[in-house]
PDB file of C-alpha atoms in Angstrom:
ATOM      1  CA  UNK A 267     149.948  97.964 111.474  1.00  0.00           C
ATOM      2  CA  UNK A 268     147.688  95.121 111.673  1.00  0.00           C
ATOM      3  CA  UNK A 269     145.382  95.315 108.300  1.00  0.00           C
ATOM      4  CA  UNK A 270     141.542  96.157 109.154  1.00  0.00           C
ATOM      5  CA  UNK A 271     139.087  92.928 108.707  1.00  0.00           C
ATOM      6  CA  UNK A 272     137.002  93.979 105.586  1.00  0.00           C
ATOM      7  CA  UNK A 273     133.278  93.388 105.944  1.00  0.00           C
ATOM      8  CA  UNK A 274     133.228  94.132 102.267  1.00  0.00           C
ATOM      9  CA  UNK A 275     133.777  91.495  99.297  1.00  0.00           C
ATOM     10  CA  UNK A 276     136.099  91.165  96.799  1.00  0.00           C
ATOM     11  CA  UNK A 277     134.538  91.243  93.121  1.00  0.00           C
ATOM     12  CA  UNK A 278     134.341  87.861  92.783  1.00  0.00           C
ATOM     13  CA  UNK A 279     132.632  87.210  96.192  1.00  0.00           C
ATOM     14  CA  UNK A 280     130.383  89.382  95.355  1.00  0.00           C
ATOM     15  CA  UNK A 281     129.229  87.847  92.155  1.00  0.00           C
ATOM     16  CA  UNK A 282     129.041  84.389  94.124  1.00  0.00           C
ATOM     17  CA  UNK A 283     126.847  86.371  96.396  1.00  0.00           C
ATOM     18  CA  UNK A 284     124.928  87.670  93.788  1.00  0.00           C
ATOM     19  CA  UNK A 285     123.977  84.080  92.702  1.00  0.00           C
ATOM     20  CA  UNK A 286     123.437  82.695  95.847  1.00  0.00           C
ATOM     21  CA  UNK A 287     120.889  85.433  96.741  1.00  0.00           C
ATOM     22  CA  UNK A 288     119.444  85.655  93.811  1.00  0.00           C
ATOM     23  CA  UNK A 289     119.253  81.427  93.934  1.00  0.00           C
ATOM     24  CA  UNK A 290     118.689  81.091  97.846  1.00  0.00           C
ATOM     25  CA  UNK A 291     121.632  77.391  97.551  1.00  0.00           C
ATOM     26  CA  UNK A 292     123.928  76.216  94.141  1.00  0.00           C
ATOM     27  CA  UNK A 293     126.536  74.111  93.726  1.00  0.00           C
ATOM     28  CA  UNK A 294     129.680  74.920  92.494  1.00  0.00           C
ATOM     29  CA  UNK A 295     128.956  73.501  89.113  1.00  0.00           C
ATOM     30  CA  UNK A 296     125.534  76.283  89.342  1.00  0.00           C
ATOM     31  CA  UNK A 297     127.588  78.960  90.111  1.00  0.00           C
ATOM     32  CA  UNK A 298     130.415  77.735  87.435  1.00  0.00           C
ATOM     33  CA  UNK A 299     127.184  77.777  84.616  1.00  0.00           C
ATOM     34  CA  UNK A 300     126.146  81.325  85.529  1.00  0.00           C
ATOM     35  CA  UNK A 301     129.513  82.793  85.274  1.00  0.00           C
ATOM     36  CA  UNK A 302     129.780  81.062  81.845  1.00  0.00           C
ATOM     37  CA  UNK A 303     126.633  82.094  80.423  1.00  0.00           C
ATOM     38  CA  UNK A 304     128.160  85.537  81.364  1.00  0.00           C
ATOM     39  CA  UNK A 305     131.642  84.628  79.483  1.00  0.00           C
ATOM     40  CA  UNK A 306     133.196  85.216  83.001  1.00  0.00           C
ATOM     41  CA  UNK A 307     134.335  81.424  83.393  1.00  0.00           C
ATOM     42  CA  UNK A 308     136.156  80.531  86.061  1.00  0.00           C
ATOM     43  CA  UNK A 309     137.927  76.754  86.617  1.00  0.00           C
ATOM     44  CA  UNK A 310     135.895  74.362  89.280  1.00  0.00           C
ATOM     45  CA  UNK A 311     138.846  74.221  91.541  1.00  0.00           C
ATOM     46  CA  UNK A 312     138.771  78.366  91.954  1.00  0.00           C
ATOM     47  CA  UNK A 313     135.105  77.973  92.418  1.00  0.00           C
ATOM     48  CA  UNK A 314     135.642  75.618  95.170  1.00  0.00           C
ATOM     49  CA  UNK A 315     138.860  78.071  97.000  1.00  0.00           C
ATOM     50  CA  UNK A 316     136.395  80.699  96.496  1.00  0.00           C
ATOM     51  CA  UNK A 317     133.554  79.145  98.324  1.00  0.00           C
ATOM     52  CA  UNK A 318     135.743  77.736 100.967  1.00  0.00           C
ATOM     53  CA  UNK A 319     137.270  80.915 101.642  1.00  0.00           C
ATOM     54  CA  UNK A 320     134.088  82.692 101.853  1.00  0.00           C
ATOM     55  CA  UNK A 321     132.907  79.783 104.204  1.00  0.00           C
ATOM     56  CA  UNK A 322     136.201  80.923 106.808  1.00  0.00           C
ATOM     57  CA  UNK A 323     134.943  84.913 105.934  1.00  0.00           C
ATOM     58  CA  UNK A 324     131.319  83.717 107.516  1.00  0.00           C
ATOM     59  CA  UNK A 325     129.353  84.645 104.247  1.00  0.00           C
ATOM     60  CA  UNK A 326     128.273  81.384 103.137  1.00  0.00           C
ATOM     61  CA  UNK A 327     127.246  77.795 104.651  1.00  0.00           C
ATOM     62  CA  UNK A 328     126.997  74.621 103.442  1.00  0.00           C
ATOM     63  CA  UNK A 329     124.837  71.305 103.113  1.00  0.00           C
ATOM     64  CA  UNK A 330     125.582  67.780 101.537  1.00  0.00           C
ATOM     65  CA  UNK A 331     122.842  66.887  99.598  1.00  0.00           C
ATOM     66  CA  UNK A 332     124.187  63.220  97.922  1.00  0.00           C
ATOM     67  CA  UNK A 333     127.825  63.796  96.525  1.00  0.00           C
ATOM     68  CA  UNK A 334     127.518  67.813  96.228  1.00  0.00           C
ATOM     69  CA  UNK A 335     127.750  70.309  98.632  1.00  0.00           C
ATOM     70  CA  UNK A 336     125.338  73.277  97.847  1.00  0.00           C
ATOM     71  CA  UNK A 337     126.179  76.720  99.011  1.00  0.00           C
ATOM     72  CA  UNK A 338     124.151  79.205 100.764  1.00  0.00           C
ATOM     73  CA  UNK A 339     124.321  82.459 101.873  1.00  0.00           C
ATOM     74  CA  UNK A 340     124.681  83.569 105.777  1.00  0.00           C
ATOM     75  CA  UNK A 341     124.637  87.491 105.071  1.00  0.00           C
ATOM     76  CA  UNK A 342     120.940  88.683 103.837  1.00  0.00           C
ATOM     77  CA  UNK A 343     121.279  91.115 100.923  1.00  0.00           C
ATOM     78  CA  UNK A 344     120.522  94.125 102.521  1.00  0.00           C
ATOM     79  CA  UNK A 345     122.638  93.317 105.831  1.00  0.00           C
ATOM     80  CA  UNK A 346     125.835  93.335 103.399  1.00  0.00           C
ATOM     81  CA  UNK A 347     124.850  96.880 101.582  1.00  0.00           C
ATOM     82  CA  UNK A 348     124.238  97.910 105.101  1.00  0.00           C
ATOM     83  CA  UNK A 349     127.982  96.847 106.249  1.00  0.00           C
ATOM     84  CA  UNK A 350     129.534  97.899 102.895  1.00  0.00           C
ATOM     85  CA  UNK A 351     127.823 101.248 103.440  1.00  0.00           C
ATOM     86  CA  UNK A 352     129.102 101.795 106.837  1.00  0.00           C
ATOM     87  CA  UNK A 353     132.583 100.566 105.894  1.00  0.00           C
ATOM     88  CA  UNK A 354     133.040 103.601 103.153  1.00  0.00           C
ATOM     89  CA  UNK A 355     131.093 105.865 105.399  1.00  0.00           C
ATOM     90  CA  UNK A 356     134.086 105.655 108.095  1.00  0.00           C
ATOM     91  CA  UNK A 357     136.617 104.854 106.106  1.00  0.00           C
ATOM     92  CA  UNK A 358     136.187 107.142 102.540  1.00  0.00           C
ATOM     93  CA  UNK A 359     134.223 110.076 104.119  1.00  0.00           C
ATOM     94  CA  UNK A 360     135.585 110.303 107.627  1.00  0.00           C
ATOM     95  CA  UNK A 361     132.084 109.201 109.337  1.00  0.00           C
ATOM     96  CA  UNK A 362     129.704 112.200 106.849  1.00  0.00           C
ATOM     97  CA  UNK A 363     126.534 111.122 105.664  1.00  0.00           C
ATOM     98  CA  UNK A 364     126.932 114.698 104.044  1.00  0.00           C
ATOM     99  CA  UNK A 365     130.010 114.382 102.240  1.00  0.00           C
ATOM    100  CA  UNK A 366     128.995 110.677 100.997  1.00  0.00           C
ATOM    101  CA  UNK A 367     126.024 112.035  99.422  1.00  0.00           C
ATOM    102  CA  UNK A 368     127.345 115.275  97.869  1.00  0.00           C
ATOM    103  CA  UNK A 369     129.979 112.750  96.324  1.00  0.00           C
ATOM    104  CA  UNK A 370     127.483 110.807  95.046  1.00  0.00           C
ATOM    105  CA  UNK A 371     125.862 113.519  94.021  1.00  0.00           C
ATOM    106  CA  UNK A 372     128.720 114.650  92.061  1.00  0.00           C
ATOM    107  CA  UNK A 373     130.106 111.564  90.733  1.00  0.00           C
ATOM    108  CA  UNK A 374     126.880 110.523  88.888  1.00  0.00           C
ATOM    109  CA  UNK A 375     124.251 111.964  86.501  1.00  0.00           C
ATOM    110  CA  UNK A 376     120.932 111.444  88.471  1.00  0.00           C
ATOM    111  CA  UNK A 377     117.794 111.251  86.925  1.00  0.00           C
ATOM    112  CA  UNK A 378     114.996 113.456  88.315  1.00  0.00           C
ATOM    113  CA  UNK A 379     112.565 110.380  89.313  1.00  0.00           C
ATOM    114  CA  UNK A 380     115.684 109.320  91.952  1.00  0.00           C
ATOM    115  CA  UNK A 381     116.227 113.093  93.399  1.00  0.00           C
ATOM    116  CA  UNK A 382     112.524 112.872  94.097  1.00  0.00           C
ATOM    117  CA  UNK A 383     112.631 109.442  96.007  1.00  0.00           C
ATOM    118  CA  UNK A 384     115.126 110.524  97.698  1.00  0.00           C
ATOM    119  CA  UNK A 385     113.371 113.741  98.794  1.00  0.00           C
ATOM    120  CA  UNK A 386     110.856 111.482  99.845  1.00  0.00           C
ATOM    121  CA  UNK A 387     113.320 109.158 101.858  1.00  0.00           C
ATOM    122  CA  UNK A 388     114.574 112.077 103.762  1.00  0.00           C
ATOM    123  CA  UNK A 389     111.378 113.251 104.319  1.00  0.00           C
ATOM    124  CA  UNK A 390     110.094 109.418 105.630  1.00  0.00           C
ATOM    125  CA  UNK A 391     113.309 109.318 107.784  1.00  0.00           C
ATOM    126  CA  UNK A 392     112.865 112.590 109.045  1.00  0.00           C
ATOM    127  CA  UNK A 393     109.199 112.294 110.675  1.00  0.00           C
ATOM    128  CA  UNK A 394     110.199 108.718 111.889  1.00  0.00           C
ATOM    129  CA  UNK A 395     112.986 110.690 113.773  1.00  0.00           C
ATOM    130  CA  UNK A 396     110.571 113.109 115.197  1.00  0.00           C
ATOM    131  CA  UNK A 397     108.153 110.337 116.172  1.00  0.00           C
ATOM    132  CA  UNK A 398     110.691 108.862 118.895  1.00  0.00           C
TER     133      UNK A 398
END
């Protein structure tokens, strides 16, 4: 059986993600800095695979500026939560809102201030249903 294309990153992708959002372009040598300063260093020629496979995935671009290339990202922020969302929806909780949430619900220690924005969310989403 053919393996499904993943719309979701790996752990390191992400983190290159993270920095590129969070930076808008780097380099591979910002990128290599960051994960340093966070004693999660990583050699210059895995930076570069990395980038160049995320390139072929469609997540990132690419500019020269001089003799660097400097990164940037293709996928907005909230596009990828939005795919890795719907990826565990159909694929972890057979296609149930319900049953993601209860899991959630169960899996972590929620603070009162969240259960009420989320009340509030449901509420929002609700009327805006209603409306159409």
């Amino acid at each position: 059986m053919a393996r499904k294309k993943s719309r979701s990153f790996t752990e390191v992708e992400l983190k290159f993600m993270q920095i590129l959002w969070d930076r808008g372009e780097a380099s591979p040598d910002d990128i290599g800095s960051v994960l340093s300063k966070e004693d999660r260093s990583i050699s210059a020629g895995s930076i570069r695979n990395v980038l160049a496979i995320m390139i072929r995935k469609g997540y990132i671009s690419r500019r020269k500026e001089g003799k660097a290339y400097l990164y940037s990202p293709v996928i907005e922020k909230n596009e990828a939560r939005e795919n890795l969302i719907g990826d565990m929806l159909s694929d972890m909780f057979e296609g149930s809102a319900a049953l993601m949430v209860a899991s959630l619900f169960e899996a972590k220690n929620i603070p009162d201030k969240d259960f009420e924005a989320i009340s509030r969310l449901i509420e929002k989403h609700k009327r805006g249903k209603e409306e159409k």
